[in-house]
Amino acid sequence: MRTFLFWNLNGKRIEQLVANLAQLHDVDLVILTECAIPTAVMLDALNQDASPKFHLTEGECREIVIYTRFSSQFLQMAFETSRLTIRRMRLPDTDEILLAAVHHPSKLHWRDGSQNAECHGLSSSIRRIEDEEGHRRTVLVGDFNMNPFQEGVVAANGLNAVMARGVAARRKTRVVL
Amino acid sequence: MSVRHSLWPEDIAVTDEVAPVVILKEQASLLGQRTNNLVEARVLPGQSHYSEYPFVYYFELVAPALDHYRYRLFEIAHGVEFYPVRIEFEEFATPRDAPGEDEFLLELAAIFSSDRTKRIVSSLIAQSKA
């Protein structure tokens, strides 16, 4: 099982905290947003005691940076916007998964309606990639800047989020209009 | 009941207006020629953020050699009438409204020649050649 760490750093230079957390939890993928830490500095911190070493993965998404402890050939870019990255994670001897990481604008800049619409768009983008890849094994992480019960998060045509893994695992949904 | 004669005017379906999406598709088709098809572009219908602009289209860069990696460069939205058309591009601090076709073409030219667009396209070309 792989361990993911997602953190919105809010522009703070806290590379040592990130590194300590990654080491403490034996993290395989460090996913950061609002990261102002230069790559070399972040790698120095992450790789103090890490084995195998972390390295930066390629990506055009401005808001998200991803460091992994495995080769970037196993985490290929599939689809990106300035705020979303969807990667194919194809590790040896495991089923492929899609890793989606997102950073939505804060409520200072977006109304609830725009955030909800963005969730619908995000859902469509993920579904489109899933259809192309032929599976629905997607891990979505991010800073949504939304209430967990906001319409775009819970709506069936949004992210269709539920409260617990057990509920999601039933794979049965009932839409109440 | 007898069929009445049509009340619709003869010229109801005649228009010389060009929809913004047609302009986008024309421009999308031209990118591949500039990049030896290492980076192409395509236009897709999208999700509306604004009730006043229900028609949304995404403009995406595609790198066929990178397992068809796609980058959504910008999006446009308009109402039943083509203009004003709203343009959302990451380099614009706020969405811009183009009141007519000429202004829309100017905004597109600005997007295509922006440093951000050139950097993404050149990066995708370099990775495609690797």
PDB file of C-alpha atoms in Angstrom:
ATOM      1  CA  MET A   1       0.000   0.000   0.000  1.00  0.00           C
ATOM      2  CA  ARG A   2       1.270   3.455  -0.854  1.00  0.00           C
ATOM      3  CA  THR A   3       1.046   6.379   1.525  1.00  0.00           C
ATOM      4  CA  PHE A   4       0.051   9.823   0.286  1.00  0.00           C
ATOM      5  CA  LEU A   5       0.669  13.140   1.987  1.00  0.00           C
ATOM      6  CA  PHE A   6      -1.196  16.235   0.804  1.00  0.00           C
ATOM      7  CA  TRP A   7      -0.527  19.651   2.336  1.00  0.00           C
ATOM      8  CA  ASN A   8      -1.428  23.217   1.443  1.00  0.00           C
ATOM      9  CA  LEU A   9       1.673  25.010   2.670  1.00  0.00           C
ATOM     10  CA  ASN A  10       0.143  28.469   2.323  1.00  0.00           C
ATOM     11  CA  GLY A  11       3.458  29.759   1.031  1.00  0.00           C
ATOM     12  CA  LYS A  12       5.283  28.938   4.270  1.00  0.00           C
ATOM     13  CA  ARG A  13       8.882  27.684   4.292  1.00  0.00           C
ATOM     14  CA  ILE A  14       8.250  24.611   6.395  1.00  0.00           C
ATOM     15  CA  GLU A  15      10.237  22.059   4.440  1.00  0.00           C
ATOM     16  CA  GLN A  16      11.588  20.443   7.604  1.00  0.00           C
ATOM     17  CA  LEU A  17       8.078  19.856   8.952  1.00  0.00           C
ATOM     18  CA  VAL A  18       7.033  18.303   5.635  1.00  0.00           C
ATOM     19  CA  ALA A  19      10.127  16.113   5.638  1.00  0.00           C
ATOM     20  CA  ASN A  20       9.581  15.014   9.246  1.00  0.00           C
ATOM     21  CA  LEU A  21       5.976  14.131   8.525  1.00  0.00           C
ATOM     22  CA  ALA A  22       6.945  12.209   5.395  1.00  0.00           C
ATOM     23  CA  GLN A  23       9.538  10.275   7.340  1.00  0.00           C
ATOM     24  CA  LEU A  24       7.254   9.627  10.317  1.00  0.00           C
ATOM     25  CA  HIS A  25       4.536   8.107   8.141  1.00  0.00           C
ATOM     26  CA  ASP A  26       6.819   6.517   5.571  1.00  0.00           C
ATOM     27  CA  VAL A  27       5.175   8.562   2.843  1.00  0.00           C
ATOM     28  CA  ASP A  28       5.604   7.566  -0.819  1.00  0.00           C
ATOM     29  CA  LEU A  29       4.012  10.588  -2.498  1.00  0.00           C
ATOM     30  CA  VAL A  30       4.214  14.133  -1.183  1.00  0.00           C
ATOM     31  CA  ILE A  31       1.646  16.356  -2.861  1.00  0.00           C
ATOM     32  CA  LEU A  32       1.929  20.065  -2.110  1.00  0.00           C
ATOM     33  CA  THR A  33       0.007  23.170  -3.060  1.00  0.00           C
ATOM     34  CA  GLU A  34       0.833  26.834  -2.468  1.00  0.00           C
ATOM     35  CA  CYS A  35       4.386  25.608  -2.203  1.00  0.00           C
ATOM     36  CA  ALA A  36       6.989  28.399  -2.303  1.00  0.00           C
ATOM     37  CA  ILE A  37       9.841  26.112  -1.326  1.00  0.00           C
ATOM     38  CA  PRO A  38      12.427  25.773  -4.104  1.00  0.00           C
ATOM     39  CA  THR A  39      12.705  22.246  -5.454  1.00  0.00           C
ATOM     40  CA  ALA A  40      16.317  21.800  -4.376  1.00  0.00           C
ATOM     41  CA  VAL A  41      15.532  22.886  -0.816  1.00  0.00           C
ATOM     42  CA  MET A  42      12.512  20.590  -0.610  1.00  0.00           C
ATOM     43  CA  LEU A  43      14.478  17.655  -1.963  1.00  0.00           C
ATOM     44  CA  ASP A  44      17.324  18.282   0.455  1.00  0.00           C
ATOM     45  CA  ALA A  45      14.894  18.182   3.357  1.00  0.00           C
ATOM     46  CA  LEU A  46      12.952  15.156   2.110  1.00  0.00           C
ATOM     47  CA  ASN A  47      16.065  13.163   1.328  1.00  0.00           C
ATOM     48  CA  GLN A  48      17.973  13.650   4.585  1.00  0.00           C
ATOM     49  CA  ASP A  49      17.097  10.175   5.768  1.00  0.00           C
ATOM     50  CA  ALA A  50      14.905   8.833   2.984  1.00  0.00           C
ATOM     51  CA  SER A  51      15.640   5.657   1.122  1.00  0.00           C
ATOM     52  CA  PRO A  52      14.756   5.370  -1.672  1.00  0.00           C
ATOM     53  CA  LYS A  53      15.195   9.059  -2.358  1.00  0.00           C
ATOM     54  CA  PHE A  54      12.404  11.451  -3.294  1.00  0.00           C
ATOM     55  CA  HIS A  55      12.408  13.308  -6.568  1.00  0.00           C
ATOM     56  CA  LEU A  56      10.221  15.848  -8.309  1.00  0.00           C
ATOM     57  CA  THR A  57       7.793  14.611 -10.964  1.00  0.00           C
ATOM     58  CA  GLU A  58       7.070  16.392 -14.235  1.00  0.00           C
ATOM     59  CA  GLY A  59       3.891  18.420 -14.497  1.00  0.00           C
ATOM     60  CA  GLU A  60       2.476  21.591 -16.001  1.00  0.00           C
ATOM     61  CA  CYS A  61      -0.012  22.251 -13.199  1.00  0.00           C
ATOM     62  CA  ARG A  62       1.094  25.422 -11.483  1.00  0.00           C
ATOM     63  CA  GLU A  63      -0.681  24.881  -8.210  1.00  0.00           C
ATOM     64  CA  ILE A  64       0.401  21.324  -7.435  1.00  0.00           C
ATOM     65  CA  VAL A  65       3.853  19.794  -7.057  1.00  0.00           C
ATOM     66  CA  ILE A  66       4.368  16.089  -6.476  1.00  0.00           C
ATOM     67  CA  TYR A  67       7.450  14.389  -5.064  1.00  0.00           C
ATOM     68  CA  THR A  68       7.676  10.598  -5.171  1.00  0.00           C
ATOM     69  CA  ARG A  69       9.973   7.925  -3.835  1.00  0.00           C
ATOM     70  CA  PHE A  70       9.602   5.952  -7.036  1.00  0.00           C
ATOM     71  CA  SER A  71      10.567   6.760 -10.594  1.00  0.00           C
ATOM     72  CA  SER A  72       8.441   9.327 -12.404  1.00  0.00           C
ATOM     73  CA  GLN A  73       7.921   6.785 -15.192  1.00  0.00           C
ATOM     74  CA  PHE A  74       5.383   5.218 -12.820  1.00  0.00           C
ATOM     75  CA  LEU A  75       3.443   8.472 -12.403  1.00  0.00           C
ATOM     76  CA  GLN A  76       2.599   9.795 -15.850  1.00  0.00           C
ATOM     77  CA  MET A  77       0.639  12.940 -16.557  1.00  0.00           C
ATOM     78  CA  ALA A  78      -2.801  12.290 -18.027  1.00  0.00           C
ATOM     79  CA  PHE A  79      -4.677  15.562 -17.767  1.00  0.00           C
ATOM     80  CA  GLU A  80      -3.999  18.935 -16.201  1.00  0.00           C
ATOM     81  CA  THR A  81      -5.289  22.432 -15.761  1.00  0.00           C
ATOM     82  CA  SER A  82      -3.698  25.235 -13.801  1.00  0.00           C
ATOM     83  CA  ARG A  83      -5.364  23.859 -10.634  1.00  0.00           C
ATOM     84  CA  LEU A  84      -5.791  20.152 -11.282  1.00  0.00           C
ATOM     85  CA  THR A  85      -3.463  17.333 -12.137  1.00  0.00           C
ATOM     86  CA  ILE A  86      -4.514  13.773 -12.924  1.00  0.00           C
ATOM     87  CA  ARG A  87      -1.719  11.207 -13.113  1.00  0.00           C
ATOM     88  CA  ARG A  88      -1.650   7.526 -14.009  1.00  0.00           C
ATOM     89  CA  MET A  89       0.122   5.622 -11.270  1.00  0.00           C
ATOM     90  CA  ARG A  90       1.373   2.355 -12.743  1.00  0.00           C
ATOM     91  CA  LEU A  91       3.547   0.584 -10.239  1.00  0.00           C
ATOM     92  CA  PRO A  92       4.890  -2.894 -10.909  1.00  0.00           C
ATOM     93  CA  ASP A  93       2.678  -5.748  -9.713  1.00  0.00           C
ATOM     94  CA  THR A  94      -0.217  -3.463  -8.799  1.00  0.00           C
ATOM     95  CA  ASP A  95      -3.321  -2.293 -10.597  1.00  0.00           C
ATOM     96  CA  GLU A  96      -3.088   1.136 -12.149  1.00  0.00           C
ATOM     97  CA  ILE A  97      -4.759   3.925 -10.227  1.00  0.00           C
ATOM     98  CA  LEU A  98      -5.442   7.511 -11.153  1.00  0.00           C
ATOM     99  CA  LEU A  99      -4.175  10.136  -8.770  1.00  0.00           C
ATOM    100  CA  ALA A 100      -6.053  13.425  -8.989  1.00  0.00           C
ATOM    101  CA  ALA A 101      -4.901  16.430  -6.986  1.00  0.00           C
ATOM    102  CA  VAL A 102      -6.730  19.726  -6.978  1.00  0.00           C
ATOM    103  CA  HIS A 103      -6.571  23.160  -5.440  1.00  0.00           C
ATOM    104  CA  HIS A 104      -9.769  25.150  -5.805  1.00  0.00           C
ATOM    105  CA  PRO A 105      -9.837  28.926  -5.318  1.00  0.00           C
ATOM    106  CA  SER A 106     -10.815  30.135  -1.862  1.00  0.00           C
ATOM    107  CA  LYS A 107     -14.193  31.525  -0.957  1.00  0.00           C
ATOM    108  CA  LEU A 108     -12.588  34.954  -0.986  1.00  0.00           C
ATOM    109  CA  HIS A 109     -12.491  34.758  -4.768  1.00  0.00           C
ATOM    110  CA  TRP A 110     -15.275  32.347  -5.724  1.00  0.00           C
ATOM    111  CA  ARG A 111     -18.947  32.187  -4.851  1.00  0.00           C
ATOM    112  CA  ASP A 112     -20.486  28.922  -3.703  1.00  0.00           C
ATOM    113  CA  GLY A 113     -22.165  28.535  -7.094  1.00  0.00           C
ATOM    114  CA  SER A 114     -18.859  28.753  -8.926  1.00  0.00           C
ATOM    115  CA  GLN A 115     -17.260  26.254  -6.556  1.00  0.00           C
ATOM    116  CA  ASN A 116     -20.170  23.860  -7.063  1.00  0.00           C
ATOM    117  CA  ALA A 117     -19.887  24.190 -10.835  1.00  0.00           C
ATOM    118  CA  GLU A 118     -16.159  23.554 -10.593  1.00  0.00           C
ATOM    119  CA  CYS A 119     -16.864  20.317  -8.713  1.00  0.00           C
ATOM    120  CA  HIS A 120     -19.197  19.237 -11.502  1.00  0.00           C
ATOM    121  CA  GLY A 121     -16.447  19.987 -13.998  1.00  0.00           C
ATOM    122  CA  LEU A 122     -13.886  18.160 -11.878  1.00  0.00           C
ATOM    123  CA  SER A 123     -16.159  15.142 -11.670  1.00  0.00           C
ATOM    124  CA  SER A 124     -16.612  15.163 -15.450  1.00  0.00           C
ATOM    125  CA  SER A 125     -12.875  15.435 -16.042  1.00  0.00           C
ATOM    126  CA  ILE A 126     -12.125  12.497 -13.745  1.00  0.00           C
ATOM    127  CA  ARG A 127     -14.898  10.410 -15.260  1.00  0.00           C
ATOM    128  CA  ARG A 128     -13.612  11.136 -18.758  1.00  0.00           C
ATOM    129  CA  ILE A 129     -10.112   9.946 -17.870  1.00  0.00           C
ATOM    130  CA  GLU A 130     -11.525   6.916 -16.034  1.00  0.00           C
ATOM    131  CA  ASP A 131     -13.551   6.002 -19.124  1.00  0.00           C
ATOM    132  CA  GLU A 132     -10.421   6.232 -21.268  1.00  0.00           C
ATOM    133  CA  GLU A 133      -8.387   4.163 -18.815  1.00  0.00           C
ATOM    134  CA  GLY A 134     -11.159   1.619 -18.360  1.00  0.00           C
ATOM    135  CA  HIS A 135     -11.349   1.678 -14.569  1.00  0.00           C
ATOM    136  CA  ARG A 136     -12.654   3.736 -11.676  1.00  0.00           C
ATOM    137  CA  ARG A 137      -9.709   3.407  -9.306  1.00  0.00           C
ATOM    138  CA  THR A 138      -9.117   7.068  -8.583  1.00  0.00           C
ATOM    139  CA  VAL A 139      -7.659   8.721  -5.510  1.00  0.00           C
ATOM    140  CA  LEU A 140      -8.698  12.366  -5.294  1.00  0.00           C
ATOM    141  CA  VAL A 141      -6.864  14.639  -2.887  1.00  0.00           C
ATOM    142  CA  GLY A 142      -6.806  18.374  -2.586  1.00  0.00           C
ATOM    143  CA  ASP A 143      -7.716  21.625  -0.980  1.00  0.00           C
ATOM    144  CA  PHE A 144     -11.264  22.243  -2.125  1.00  0.00           C
ATOM    145  CA  ASN A 145     -11.833  25.321   0.037  1.00  0.00           C
ATOM    146  CA  MET A 146     -15.370  24.006   0.448  1.00  0.00           C
ATOM    147  CA  ASN A 147     -17.632  22.822   3.208  1.00  0.00           C
ATOM    148  CA  PRO A 148     -17.739  18.991   3.119  1.00  0.00           C
ATOM    149  CA  PHE A 149     -21.527  19.172   2.893  1.00  0.00           C
ATOM    150  CA  GLN A 150     -21.592  21.805   0.155  1.00  0.00           C
ATOM    151  CA  GLU A 151     -23.680  20.930  -2.874  1.00  0.00           C
ATOM    152  CA  GLY A 152     -20.805  20.420  -5.294  1.00  0.00           C
ATOM    153  CA  VAL A 153     -19.128  17.990  -2.899  1.00  0.00           C
ATOM    154  CA  VAL A 154     -22.123  15.783  -2.123  1.00  0.00           C
ATOM    155  CA  ALA A 155     -24.296  16.148  -5.255  1.00  0.00           C
ATOM    156  CA  ALA A 156     -24.630  13.105  -7.493  1.00  0.00           C
ATOM    157  CA  ASN A 157     -23.457  15.130 -10.481  1.00  0.00           C
ATOM    158  CA  GLY A 158     -20.657  16.650  -8.389  1.00  0.00           C
ATOM    159  CA  LEU A 159     -18.145  14.642  -6.406  1.00  0.00           C
ATOM    160  CA  ASN A 160     -20.899  12.493  -4.840  1.00  0.00           C
ATOM    161  CA  ALA A 161     -18.931  12.340  -1.590  1.00  0.00           C
ATOM    162  CA  VAL A 162     -20.124  10.259   1.361  1.00  0.00           C
ATOM    163  CA  MET A 163     -19.118  10.344   5.006  1.00  0.00           C
ATOM    164  CA  ALA A 164     -17.347   7.035   5.360  1.00  0.00           C
ATOM    165  CA  ARG A 165     -15.351   4.529   3.361  1.00  0.00           C
ATOM    166  CA  GLY A 166     -17.888   1.811   4.255  1.00  0.00           C
ATOM    167  CA  VAL A 167     -20.708   3.772   2.647  1.00  0.00           C
ATOM    168  CA  ALA A 168     -18.680   4.336  -0.509  1.00  0.00           C
ATOM    169  CA  ALA A 169     -17.722   0.664  -0.647  1.00  0.00           C
ATOM    170  CA  ARG A 170     -21.386  -0.368  -0.965  1.00  0.00           C
ATOM    171  CA  ARG A 171     -21.323   1.157  -4.460  1.00  0.00           C
ATOM    172  CA  LYS A 172     -25.073   1.638  -4.258  1.00  0.00           C
ATOM    173  CA  THR A 173     -26.400   5.128  -4.381  1.00  0.00           C
ATOM    174  CA  ARG A 174     -29.871   6.506  -3.934  1.00  0.00           C
ATOM    175  CA  VAL A 175     -30.459   9.982  -5.252  1.00  0.00           C
ATOM    176  CA  VAL A 176     -33.110  11.930  -3.338  1.00  0.00           C
ATOM    177  CA  LEU A 177     -34.489  14.839  -5.305  1.00  0.00           C
TER     178      LEU A 177
ATOM    179  CA  MET B   1     -56.776  19.998 -39.419  1.00  0.00           C
ATOM    180  CA  SER B   2     -55.290  21.647 -42.469  1.00  0.00           C
ATOM    181  CA  VAL B   3     -51.603  22.578 -42.499  1.00  0.00           C
ATOM    182  CA  ARG B   4     -51.144  26.287 -42.359  1.00  0.00           C
ATOM    183  CA  HIS B   5     -48.433  27.974 -44.343  1.00  0.00           C
ATOM    184  CA  SER B   6     -45.165  28.527 -42.527  1.00  0.00           C
ATOM    185  CA  LEU B   7     -44.950  31.711 -40.513  1.00  0.00           C
ATOM    186  CA  TRP B   8     -41.178  31.461 -40.348  1.00  0.00           C
ATOM    187  CA  PRO B   9     -39.297  33.952 -42.524  1.00  0.00           C
ATOM    188  CA  GLU B  10     -37.237  32.606 -45.430  1.00  0.00           C
ATOM    189  CA  ASP B  11     -34.003  33.998 -44.021  1.00  0.00           C
ATOM    190  CA  ILE B  12     -34.405  32.586 -40.499  1.00  0.00           C
ATOM    191  CA  ALA B  13     -31.587  30.085 -41.019  1.00  0.00           C
ATOM    192  CA  VAL B  14     -29.300  32.387 -42.965  1.00  0.00           C
ATOM    193  CA  THR B  15     -26.417  33.844 -41.030  1.00  0.00           C
ATOM    194  CA  ASP B  16     -22.935  34.996 -41.771  1.00  0.00           C
ATOM    195  CA  GLU B  17     -21.947  35.113 -38.115  1.00  0.00           C
ATOM    196  CA  VAL B  18     -19.140  32.805 -37.079  1.00  0.00           C
ATOM    197  CA  ALA B  19     -19.577  31.158 -33.707  1.00  0.00           C
ATOM    198  CA  PRO B  20     -16.660  31.543 -31.276  1.00  0.00           C
ATOM    199  CA  VAL B  21     -16.361  27.769 -31.071  1.00  0.00           C
ATOM    200  CA  VAL B  22     -15.793  27.632 -34.841  1.00  0.00           C
ATOM    201  CA  ILE B  23     -12.954  30.121 -34.478  1.00  0.00           C
ATOM    202  CA  LEU B  24     -11.493  28.036 -31.663  1.00  0.00           C
ATOM    203  CA  LYS B  25     -11.664  24.861 -33.738  1.00  0.00           C
ATOM    204  CA  GLU B  26      -9.969  26.597 -36.669  1.00  0.00           C
ATOM    205  CA  GLN B  27      -7.143  27.724 -34.412  1.00  0.00           C
ATOM    206  CA  ALA B  28      -6.924  24.302 -32.781  1.00  0.00           C
ATOM    207  CA  SER B  29      -6.484  22.668 -36.164  1.00  0.00           C
ATOM    208  CA  LEU B  30      -3.588  25.005 -36.969  1.00  0.00           C
ATOM    209  CA  LEU B  31      -1.448  24.199 -33.934  1.00  0.00           C
ATOM    210  CA  GLY B  32      -0.499  20.722 -35.124  1.00  0.00           C
ATOM    211  CA  GLN B  33       0.935  22.192 -38.328  1.00  0.00           C
ATOM    212  CA  ARG B  34       3.208  24.474 -36.287  1.00  0.00           C
ATOM    213  CA  THR B  35       4.487  21.670 -34.063  1.00  0.00           C
ATOM    214  CA  ASN B  36       4.774  18.769 -36.525  1.00  0.00           C
ATOM    215  CA  ASN B  37       1.824  17.278 -34.668  1.00  0.00           C
ATOM    216  CA  LEU B  38       3.862  16.849 -31.499  1.00  0.00           C
ATOM    217  CA  VAL B  39       1.374  19.107 -29.785  1.00  0.00           C
ATOM    218  CA  GLU B  40      -2.159  19.400 -31.068  1.00  0.00           C
ATOM    219  CA  ALA B  41      -5.220  21.160 -29.752  1.00  0.00           C
ATOM    220  CA  ARG B  42      -8.854  20.334 -29.477  1.00  0.00           C
ATOM    221  CA  VAL B  43     -12.047  21.984 -28.364  1.00  0.00           C
ATOM    222  CA  LEU B  44     -14.581  20.330 -26.095  1.00  0.00           C
ATOM    223  CA  PRO B  45     -17.942  21.432 -24.708  1.00  0.00           C
ATOM    224  CA  GLY B  46     -17.698  22.218 -20.991  1.00  0.00           C
ATOM    225  CA  GLN B  47     -19.556  22.977 -17.790  1.00  0.00           C
ATOM    226  CA  SER B  48     -20.974  26.432 -17.252  1.00  0.00           C
ATOM    227  CA  HIS B  49     -20.068  28.492 -14.181  1.00  0.00           C
ATOM    228  CA  TYR B  50     -22.389  31.327 -15.061  1.00  0.00           C
ATOM    229  CA  SER B  51     -26.119  31.196 -15.675  1.00  0.00           C
ATOM    230  CA  GLU B  52     -25.808  34.061 -18.159  1.00  0.00           C
ATOM    231  CA  TYR B  53     -23.188  32.133 -20.174  1.00  0.00           C
ATOM    232  CA  PRO B  54     -24.575  28.613 -20.636  1.00  0.00           C
ATOM    233  CA  PHE B  55     -22.420  27.656 -23.629  1.00  0.00           C
ATOM    234  CA  VAL B  56     -18.918  26.694 -22.516  1.00  0.00           C
ATOM    235  CA  TYR B  57     -15.978  25.327 -24.486  1.00  0.00           C
ATOM    236  CA  TYR B  58     -12.585  24.143 -23.311  1.00  0.00           C
ATOM    237  CA  PHE B  59      -9.443  24.596 -25.384  1.00  0.00           C
ATOM    238  CA  GLU B  60      -7.025  21.777 -24.617  1.00  0.00           C
ATOM    239  CA  LEU B  61      -3.476  21.050 -25.740  1.00  0.00           C
ATOM    240  CA  VAL B  62      -2.831  17.392 -26.549  1.00  0.00           C
ATOM    241  CA  ALA B  63       0.512  15.595 -26.733  1.00  0.00           C
ATOM    242  CA  PRO B  64      -0.105  12.350 -28.663  1.00  0.00           C
ATOM    243  CA  ALA B  65       3.383  11.011 -27.933  1.00  0.00           C
ATOM    244  CA  LEU B  66       2.854  11.435 -24.185  1.00  0.00           C
ATOM    245  CA  ASP B  67       0.007   8.953 -24.032  1.00  0.00           C
ATOM    246  CA  HIS B  68      -2.333  11.723 -25.187  1.00  0.00           C
ATOM    247  CA  TYR B  69      -1.605  13.941 -22.219  1.00  0.00           C
ATOM    248  CA  ARG B  70      -3.891  16.965 -22.213  1.00  0.00           C
ATOM    249  CA  TYR B  71      -3.580  20.407 -20.723  1.00  0.00           C
ATOM    250  CA  ARG B  72      -6.648  22.649 -20.505  1.00  0.00           C
ATOM    251  CA  LEU B  73      -5.266  25.990 -21.566  1.00  0.00           C
ATOM    252  CA  PHE B  74      -8.359  28.171 -21.328  1.00  0.00           C
ATOM    253  CA  GLU B  75     -12.109  28.187 -21.667  1.00  0.00           C
ATOM    254  CA  ILE B  76     -14.719  30.427 -23.197  1.00  0.00           C
ATOM    255  CA  ALA B  77     -18.379  30.926 -22.361  1.00  0.00           C
ATOM    256  CA  HIS B  78     -21.204  32.795 -24.022  1.00  0.00           C
ATOM    257  CA  GLY B  79     -24.948  33.092 -24.058  1.00  0.00           C
ATOM    258  CA  VAL B  80     -27.442  32.313 -26.790  1.00  0.00           C
ATOM    259  CA  GLU B  81     -25.934  35.242 -28.627  1.00  0.00           C
ATOM    260  CA  PHE B  82     -22.266  34.705 -29.420  1.00  0.00           C
ATOM    261  CA  TYR B  83     -21.034  37.951 -27.908  1.00  0.00           C
ATOM    262  CA  PRO B  84     -19.942  39.026 -25.422  1.00  0.00           C
ATOM    263  CA  VAL B  85     -17.826  35.938 -24.993  1.00  0.00           C
ATOM    264  CA  ARG B  86     -16.138  35.392 -21.631  1.00  0.00           C
ATOM    265  CA  ILE B  87     -12.569  34.088 -21.643  1.00  0.00           C
ATOM    266  CA  GLU B  88     -10.895  32.459 -18.640  1.00  0.00           C
ATOM    267  CA  PHE B  89      -7.156  31.986 -18.885  1.00  0.00           C
ATOM    268  CA  GLU B  90      -4.820  31.391 -15.974  1.00  0.00           C
ATOM    269  CA  GLU B  91      -2.706  34.415 -16.850  1.00  0.00           C
ATOM    270  CA  PHE B  92      -5.717  36.729 -16.682  1.00  0.00           C
ATOM    271  CA  ALA B  93      -6.312  38.021 -13.159  1.00  0.00           C
ATOM    272  CA  THR B  94     -10.057  37.981 -13.821  1.00  0.00           C
ATOM    273  CA  PRO B  95     -12.162  36.621 -16.709  1.00  0.00           C
ATOM    274  CA  ARG B  96     -12.263  38.926 -19.715  1.00  0.00           C
ATOM    275  CA  ASP B  97     -15.314  39.671 -21.833  1.00  0.00           C
ATOM    276  CA  ALA B  98     -14.813  40.231 -25.566  1.00  0.00           C
ATOM    277  CA  PRO B  99     -17.711  42.282 -26.920  1.00  0.00           C
ATOM    278  CA  GLY B 100     -17.233  41.203 -30.536  1.00  0.00           C
ATOM    279  CA  GLU B 101     -15.328  38.956 -32.909  1.00  0.00           C
ATOM    280  CA  ASP B 102     -12.423  41.358 -33.417  1.00  0.00           C
ATOM    281  CA  GLU B 103     -11.820  41.669 -29.693  1.00  0.00           C
ATOM    282  CA  PHE B 104     -12.156  37.903 -29.308  1.00  0.00           C
ATOM    283  CA  LEU B 105      -9.465  37.327 -31.930  1.00  0.00           C
ATOM    284  CA  LEU B 106      -7.171  39.774 -30.149  1.00  0.00           C
ATOM    285  CA  GLU B 107      -7.637  37.938 -26.848  1.00  0.00           C
ATOM    286  CA  LEU B 108      -6.918  34.602 -28.522  1.00  0.00           C
ATOM    287  CA  ALA B 109      -3.757  35.987 -30.064  1.00  0.00           C
ATOM    288  CA  ALA B 110      -2.694  37.247 -26.637  1.00  0.00           C
ATOM    289  CA  ILE B 111      -3.272  33.807 -25.103  1.00  0.00           C
ATOM    290  CA  PHE B 112      -1.446  31.930 -27.851  1.00  0.00           C
ATOM    291  CA  SER B 113       1.561  34.237 -27.721  1.00  0.00           C
ATOM    292  CA  SER B 114       1.728  34.435 -23.921  1.00  0.00           C
ATOM    293  CA  ASP B 115       4.865  33.174 -22.185  1.00  0.00           C
ATOM    294  CA  ARG B 116       2.809  30.602 -20.304  1.00  0.00           C
ATOM    295  CA  THR B 117       1.382  29.040 -23.479  1.00  0.00           C
ATOM    296  CA  LYS B 118       4.749  29.034 -25.217  1.00  0.00           C
ATOM    297  CA  ARG B 119       6.390  27.450 -22.187  1.00  0.00           C
ATOM    298  CA  ILE B 120       3.811  24.651 -21.979  1.00  0.00           C
ATOM    299  CA  VAL B 121       3.941  23.909 -25.711  1.00  0.00           C
ATOM    300  CA  SER B 122       7.742  23.891 -25.795  1.00  0.00           C
ATOM    301  CA  SER B 123       7.854  21.673 -22.706  1.00  0.00           C
ATOM    302  CA  LEU B 124       5.460  19.187 -24.286  1.00  0.00           C
ATOM    303  CA  ILE B 125       7.452  19.186 -27.519  1.00  0.00           C
ATOM    304  CA  ALA B 126      10.679  18.543 -25.626  1.00  0.00           C
ATOM    305  CA  GLN B 127       9.142  15.703 -23.629  1.00  0.00           C
ATOM    306  CA  SER B 128       7.581  14.214 -26.760  1.00  0.00           C
ATOM    307  CA  LYS B 129      11.005  14.093 -28.408  1.00  0.00           C
ATOM    308  CA  ALA B 130      12.689  12.527 -25.377  1.00  0.00           C
TER     309      ALA B 130
END
